[in-house]
PDB file of C-alpha atoms in Angstrom:
ATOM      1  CA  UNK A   1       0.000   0.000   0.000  1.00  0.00           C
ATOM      2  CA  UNK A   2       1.429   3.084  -0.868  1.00  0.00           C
ATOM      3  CA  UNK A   3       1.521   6.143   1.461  1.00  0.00           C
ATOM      4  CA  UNK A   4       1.064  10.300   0.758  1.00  0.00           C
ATOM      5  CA  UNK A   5       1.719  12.888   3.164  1.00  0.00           C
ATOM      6  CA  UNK A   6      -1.259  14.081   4.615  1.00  0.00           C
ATOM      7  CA  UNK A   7      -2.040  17.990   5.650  1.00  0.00           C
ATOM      8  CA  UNK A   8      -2.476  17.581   9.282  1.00  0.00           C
ATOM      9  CA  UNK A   9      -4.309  21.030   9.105  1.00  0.00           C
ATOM     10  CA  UNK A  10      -6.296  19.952   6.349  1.00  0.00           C
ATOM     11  CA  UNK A  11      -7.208  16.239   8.084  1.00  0.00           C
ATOM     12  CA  UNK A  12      -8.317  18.703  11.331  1.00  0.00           C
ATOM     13  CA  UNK A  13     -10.488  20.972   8.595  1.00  0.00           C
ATOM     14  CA  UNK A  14     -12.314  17.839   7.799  1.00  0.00           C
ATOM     15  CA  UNK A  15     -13.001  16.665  11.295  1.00  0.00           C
ATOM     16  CA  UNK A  16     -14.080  20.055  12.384  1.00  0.00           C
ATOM     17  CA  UNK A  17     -16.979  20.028   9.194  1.00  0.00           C
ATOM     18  CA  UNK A  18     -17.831  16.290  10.928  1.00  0.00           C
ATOM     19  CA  UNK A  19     -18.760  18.087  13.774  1.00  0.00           C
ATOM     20  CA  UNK A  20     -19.960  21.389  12.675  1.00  0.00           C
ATOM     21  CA  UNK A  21     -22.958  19.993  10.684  1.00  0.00           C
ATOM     22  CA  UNK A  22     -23.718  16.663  11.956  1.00  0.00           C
ATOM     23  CA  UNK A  23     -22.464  14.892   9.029  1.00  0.00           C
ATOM     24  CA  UNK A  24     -22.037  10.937   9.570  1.00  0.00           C
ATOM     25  CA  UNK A  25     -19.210  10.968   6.278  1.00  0.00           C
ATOM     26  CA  UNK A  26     -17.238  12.968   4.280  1.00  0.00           C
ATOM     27  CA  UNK A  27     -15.041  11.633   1.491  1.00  0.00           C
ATOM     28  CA  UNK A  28     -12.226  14.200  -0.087  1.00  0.00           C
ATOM     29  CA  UNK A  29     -10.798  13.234  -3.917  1.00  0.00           C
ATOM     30  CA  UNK A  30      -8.241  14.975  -5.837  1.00  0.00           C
ATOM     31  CA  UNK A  31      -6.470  13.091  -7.935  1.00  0.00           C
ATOM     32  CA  UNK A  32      -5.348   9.552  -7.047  1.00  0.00           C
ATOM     33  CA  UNK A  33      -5.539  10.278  -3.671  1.00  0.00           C
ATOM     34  CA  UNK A  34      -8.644   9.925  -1.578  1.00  0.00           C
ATOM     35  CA  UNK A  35      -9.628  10.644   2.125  1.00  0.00           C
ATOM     36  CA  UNK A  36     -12.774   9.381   3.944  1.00  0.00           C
ATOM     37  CA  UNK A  37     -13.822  10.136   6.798  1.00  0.00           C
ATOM     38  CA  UNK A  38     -16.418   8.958   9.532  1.00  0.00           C
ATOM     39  CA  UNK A  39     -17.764   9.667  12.926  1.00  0.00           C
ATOM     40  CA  UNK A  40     -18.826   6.504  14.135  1.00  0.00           C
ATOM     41  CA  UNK A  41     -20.767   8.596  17.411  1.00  0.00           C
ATOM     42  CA  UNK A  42     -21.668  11.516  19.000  1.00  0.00           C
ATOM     43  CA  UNK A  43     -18.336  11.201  20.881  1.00  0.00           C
ATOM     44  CA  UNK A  44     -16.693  12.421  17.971  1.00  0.00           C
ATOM     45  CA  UNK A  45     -14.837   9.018  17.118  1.00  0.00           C
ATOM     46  CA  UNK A  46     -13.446  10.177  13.591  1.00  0.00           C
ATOM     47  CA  UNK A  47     -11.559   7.389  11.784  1.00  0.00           C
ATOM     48  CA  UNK A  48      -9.265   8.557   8.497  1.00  0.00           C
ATOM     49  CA  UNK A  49      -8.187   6.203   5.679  1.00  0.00           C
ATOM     50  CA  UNK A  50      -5.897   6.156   2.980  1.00  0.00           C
ATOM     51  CA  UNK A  51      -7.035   4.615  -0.326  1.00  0.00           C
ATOM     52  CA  UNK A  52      -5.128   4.616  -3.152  1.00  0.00           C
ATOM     53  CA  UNK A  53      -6.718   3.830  -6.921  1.00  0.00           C
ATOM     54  CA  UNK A  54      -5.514   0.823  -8.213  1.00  0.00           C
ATOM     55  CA  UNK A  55      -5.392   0.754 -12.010  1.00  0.00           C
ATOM     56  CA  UNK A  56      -6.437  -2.815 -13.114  1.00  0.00           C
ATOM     57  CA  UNK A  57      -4.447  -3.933 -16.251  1.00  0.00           C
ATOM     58  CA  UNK A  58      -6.395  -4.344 -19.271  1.00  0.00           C
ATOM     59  CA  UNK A  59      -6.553  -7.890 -20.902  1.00  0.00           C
ATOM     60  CA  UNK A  60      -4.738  -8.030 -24.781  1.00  0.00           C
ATOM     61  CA  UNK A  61      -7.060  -9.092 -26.820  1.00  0.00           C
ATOM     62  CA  UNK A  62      -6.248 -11.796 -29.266  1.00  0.00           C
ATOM     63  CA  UNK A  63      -5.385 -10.855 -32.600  1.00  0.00           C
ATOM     64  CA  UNK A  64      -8.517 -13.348 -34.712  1.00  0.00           C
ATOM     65  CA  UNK A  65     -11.144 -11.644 -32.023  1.00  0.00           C
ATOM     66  CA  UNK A  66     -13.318  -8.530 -32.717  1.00  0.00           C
ATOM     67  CA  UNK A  67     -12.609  -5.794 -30.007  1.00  0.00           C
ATOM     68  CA  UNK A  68     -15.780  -5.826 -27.606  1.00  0.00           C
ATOM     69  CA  UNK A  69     -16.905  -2.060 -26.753  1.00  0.00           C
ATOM     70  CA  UNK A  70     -15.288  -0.641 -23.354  1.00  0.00           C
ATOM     71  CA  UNK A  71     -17.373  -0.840 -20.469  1.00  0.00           C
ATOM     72  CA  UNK A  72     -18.709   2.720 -19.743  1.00  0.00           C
ATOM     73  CA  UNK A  73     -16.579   3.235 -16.403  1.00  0.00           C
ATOM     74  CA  UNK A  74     -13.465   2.420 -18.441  1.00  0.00           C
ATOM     75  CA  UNK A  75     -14.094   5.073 -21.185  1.00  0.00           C
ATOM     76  CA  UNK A  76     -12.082   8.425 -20.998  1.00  0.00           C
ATOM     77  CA  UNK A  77     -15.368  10.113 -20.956  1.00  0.00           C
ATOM     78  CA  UNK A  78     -17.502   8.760 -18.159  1.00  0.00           C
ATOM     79  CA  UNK A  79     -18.908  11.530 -16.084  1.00  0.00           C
ATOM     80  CA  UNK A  80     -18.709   9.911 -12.455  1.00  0.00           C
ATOM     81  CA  UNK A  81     -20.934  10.388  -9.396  1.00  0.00           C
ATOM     82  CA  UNK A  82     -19.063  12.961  -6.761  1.00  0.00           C
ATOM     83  CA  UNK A  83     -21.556  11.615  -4.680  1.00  0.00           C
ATOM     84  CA  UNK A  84     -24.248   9.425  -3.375  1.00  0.00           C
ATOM     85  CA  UNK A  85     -27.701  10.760  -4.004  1.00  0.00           C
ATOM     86  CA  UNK A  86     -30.680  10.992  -6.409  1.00  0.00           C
ATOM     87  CA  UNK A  87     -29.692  11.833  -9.633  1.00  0.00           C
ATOM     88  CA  UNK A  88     -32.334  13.880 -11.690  1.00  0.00           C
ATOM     89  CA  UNK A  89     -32.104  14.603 -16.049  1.00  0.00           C
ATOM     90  CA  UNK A  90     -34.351  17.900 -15.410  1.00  0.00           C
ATOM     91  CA  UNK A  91     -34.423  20.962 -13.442  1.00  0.00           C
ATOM     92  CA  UNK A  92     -37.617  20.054 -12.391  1.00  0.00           C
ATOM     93  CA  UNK A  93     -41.045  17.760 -13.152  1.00  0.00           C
ATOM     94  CA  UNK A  94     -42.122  18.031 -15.884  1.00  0.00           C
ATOM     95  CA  UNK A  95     -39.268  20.018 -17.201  1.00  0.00           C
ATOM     96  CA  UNK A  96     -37.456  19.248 -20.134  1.00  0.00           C
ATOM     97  CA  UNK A  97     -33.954  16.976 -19.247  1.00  0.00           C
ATOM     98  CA  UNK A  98     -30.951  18.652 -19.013  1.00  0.00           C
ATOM     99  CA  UNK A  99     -29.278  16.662 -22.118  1.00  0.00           C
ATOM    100  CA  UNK A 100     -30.677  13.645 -24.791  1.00  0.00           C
ATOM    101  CA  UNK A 101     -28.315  11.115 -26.411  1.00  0.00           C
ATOM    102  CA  UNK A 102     -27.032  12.791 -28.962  1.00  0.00           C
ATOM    103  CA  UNK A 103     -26.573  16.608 -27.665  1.00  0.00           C
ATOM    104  CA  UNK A 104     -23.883  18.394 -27.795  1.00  0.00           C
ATOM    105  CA  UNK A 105     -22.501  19.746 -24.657  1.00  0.00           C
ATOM    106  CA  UNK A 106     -19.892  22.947 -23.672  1.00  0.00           C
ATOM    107  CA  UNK A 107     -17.350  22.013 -20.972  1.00  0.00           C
ATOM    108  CA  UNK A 108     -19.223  23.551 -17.697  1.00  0.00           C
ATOM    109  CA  UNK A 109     -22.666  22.906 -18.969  1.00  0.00           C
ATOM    110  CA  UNK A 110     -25.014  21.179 -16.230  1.00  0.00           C
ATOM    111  CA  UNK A 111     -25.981  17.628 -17.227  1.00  0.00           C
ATOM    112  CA  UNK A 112     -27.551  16.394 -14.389  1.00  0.00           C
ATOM    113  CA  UNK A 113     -28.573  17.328 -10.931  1.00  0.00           C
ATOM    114  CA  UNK A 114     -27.883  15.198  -8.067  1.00  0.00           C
ATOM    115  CA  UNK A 115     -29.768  15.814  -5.010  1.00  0.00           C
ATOM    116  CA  UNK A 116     -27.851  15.081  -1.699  1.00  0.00           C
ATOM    117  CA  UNK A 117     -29.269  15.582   2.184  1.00  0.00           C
ATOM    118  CA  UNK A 118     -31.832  17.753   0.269  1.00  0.00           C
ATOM    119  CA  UNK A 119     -29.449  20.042  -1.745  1.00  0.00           C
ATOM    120  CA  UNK A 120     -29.402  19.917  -5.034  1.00  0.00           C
ATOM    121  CA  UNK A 121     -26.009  19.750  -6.285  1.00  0.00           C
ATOM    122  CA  UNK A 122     -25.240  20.623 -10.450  1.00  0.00           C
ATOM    123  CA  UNK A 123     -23.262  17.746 -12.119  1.00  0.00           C
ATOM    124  CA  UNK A 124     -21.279  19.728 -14.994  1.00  0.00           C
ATOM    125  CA  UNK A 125     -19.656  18.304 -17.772  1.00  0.00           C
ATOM    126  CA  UNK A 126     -16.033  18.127 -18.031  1.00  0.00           C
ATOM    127  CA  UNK A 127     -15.600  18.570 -21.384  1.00  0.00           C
ATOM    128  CA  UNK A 128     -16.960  19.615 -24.832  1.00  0.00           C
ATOM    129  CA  UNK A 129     -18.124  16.919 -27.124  1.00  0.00           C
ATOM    130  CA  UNK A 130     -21.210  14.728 -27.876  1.00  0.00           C
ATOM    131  CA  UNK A 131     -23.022  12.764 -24.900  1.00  0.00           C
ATOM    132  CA  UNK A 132     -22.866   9.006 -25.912  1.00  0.00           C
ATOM    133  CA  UNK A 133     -24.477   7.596 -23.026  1.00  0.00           C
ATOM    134  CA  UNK A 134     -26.876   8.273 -20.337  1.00  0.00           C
ATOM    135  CA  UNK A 135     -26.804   5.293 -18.114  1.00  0.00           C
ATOM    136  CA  UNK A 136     -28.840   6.753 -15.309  1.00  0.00           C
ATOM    137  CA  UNK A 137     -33.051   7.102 -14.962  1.00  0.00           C
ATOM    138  CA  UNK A 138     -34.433  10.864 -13.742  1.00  0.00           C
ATOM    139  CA  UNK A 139     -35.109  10.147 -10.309  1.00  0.00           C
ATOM    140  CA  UNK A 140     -32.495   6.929  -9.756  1.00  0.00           C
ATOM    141  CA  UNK A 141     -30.409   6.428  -6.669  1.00  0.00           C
ATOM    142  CA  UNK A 142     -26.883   6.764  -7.360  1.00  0.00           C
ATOM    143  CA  UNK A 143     -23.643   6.019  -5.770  1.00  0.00           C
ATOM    144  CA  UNK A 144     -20.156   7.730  -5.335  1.00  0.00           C
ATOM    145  CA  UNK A 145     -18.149   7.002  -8.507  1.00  0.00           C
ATOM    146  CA  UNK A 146     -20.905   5.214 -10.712  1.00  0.00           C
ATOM    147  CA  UNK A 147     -21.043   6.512 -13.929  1.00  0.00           C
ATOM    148  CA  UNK A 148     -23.724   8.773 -15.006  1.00  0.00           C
ATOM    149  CA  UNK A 149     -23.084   9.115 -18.691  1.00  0.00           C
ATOM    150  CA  UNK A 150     -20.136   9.121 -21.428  1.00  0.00           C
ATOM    151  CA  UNK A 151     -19.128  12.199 -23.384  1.00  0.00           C
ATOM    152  CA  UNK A 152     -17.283  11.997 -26.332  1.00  0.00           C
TER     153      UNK A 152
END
């Protein structure tokens, strides 16, 4: 297992927002490095892990087989969950969805909204290009990391 140094200041930061608002978890991503958090009570127990992202190898194909299509997490353009919540394609009912299969989209541009502990957080795209997928219902539960749709 590999090791990073961690900003005692900003590992305190975290706990502090624990307490401050009653939050049960708190996960922190940037890059391939990853901190979660949890209070297990109200005594404040706060436990911190480490996880680094393993990069699984990717099988050679044999030379006489077709080249089956990339499952959507592996493609360079799967937009990922930030978060657990309820993902929703509209701004509201009724309402026409954010994007179709098909659109084009601006880097920036709101895709989706994902609604977490009742705030309704803006999922933006991270690129330009054409979206490919969608892979999630208005309305659906989703989790952290699952992939929402693929822009090309």
């Amino acid at each position: 297992m590999s090791t990073f140094d961690l900003d005692s200041e900003f590992v305190r930061k975290l706990a502090n927002l624990l307490e401050e608002t009653g939050l049960t978890e708190i996960e922190y991503a940037e890059g391939d490095r990853r901190i979660r958090m949890t209070r297990q009570s109200l005594a404040a127990q706060t436990v911190v892990q480490a996880a680094p992202v393993v990069a699984a190898a990717a099988p050679a194909p044999a030379p006489a087989a077709p080249v089956p299509a990339a499952p959507p997490a592996a493609h360079p353009g799967a937009l990922k969950s930030p978060m657990v919540g309820t993902a929703y394609a509209a701004p509201e009912p009724g309402a026409a969805p954010f994007v179709r299969q098909g659109d084009t989209v601006k880097a920036g541009q709101t895709v989706l909204i994902i609604e977490a502990m009742k705030v309704m957080n803006p999922i933006k795209a991270p690129k330009a290009g054409t979206v490919t997928q969608i892979l999630v219902e208005d309305a659906q539960p989703v989790e952290f990391g699952e992939v929402l749709l693929v822009i090309e």
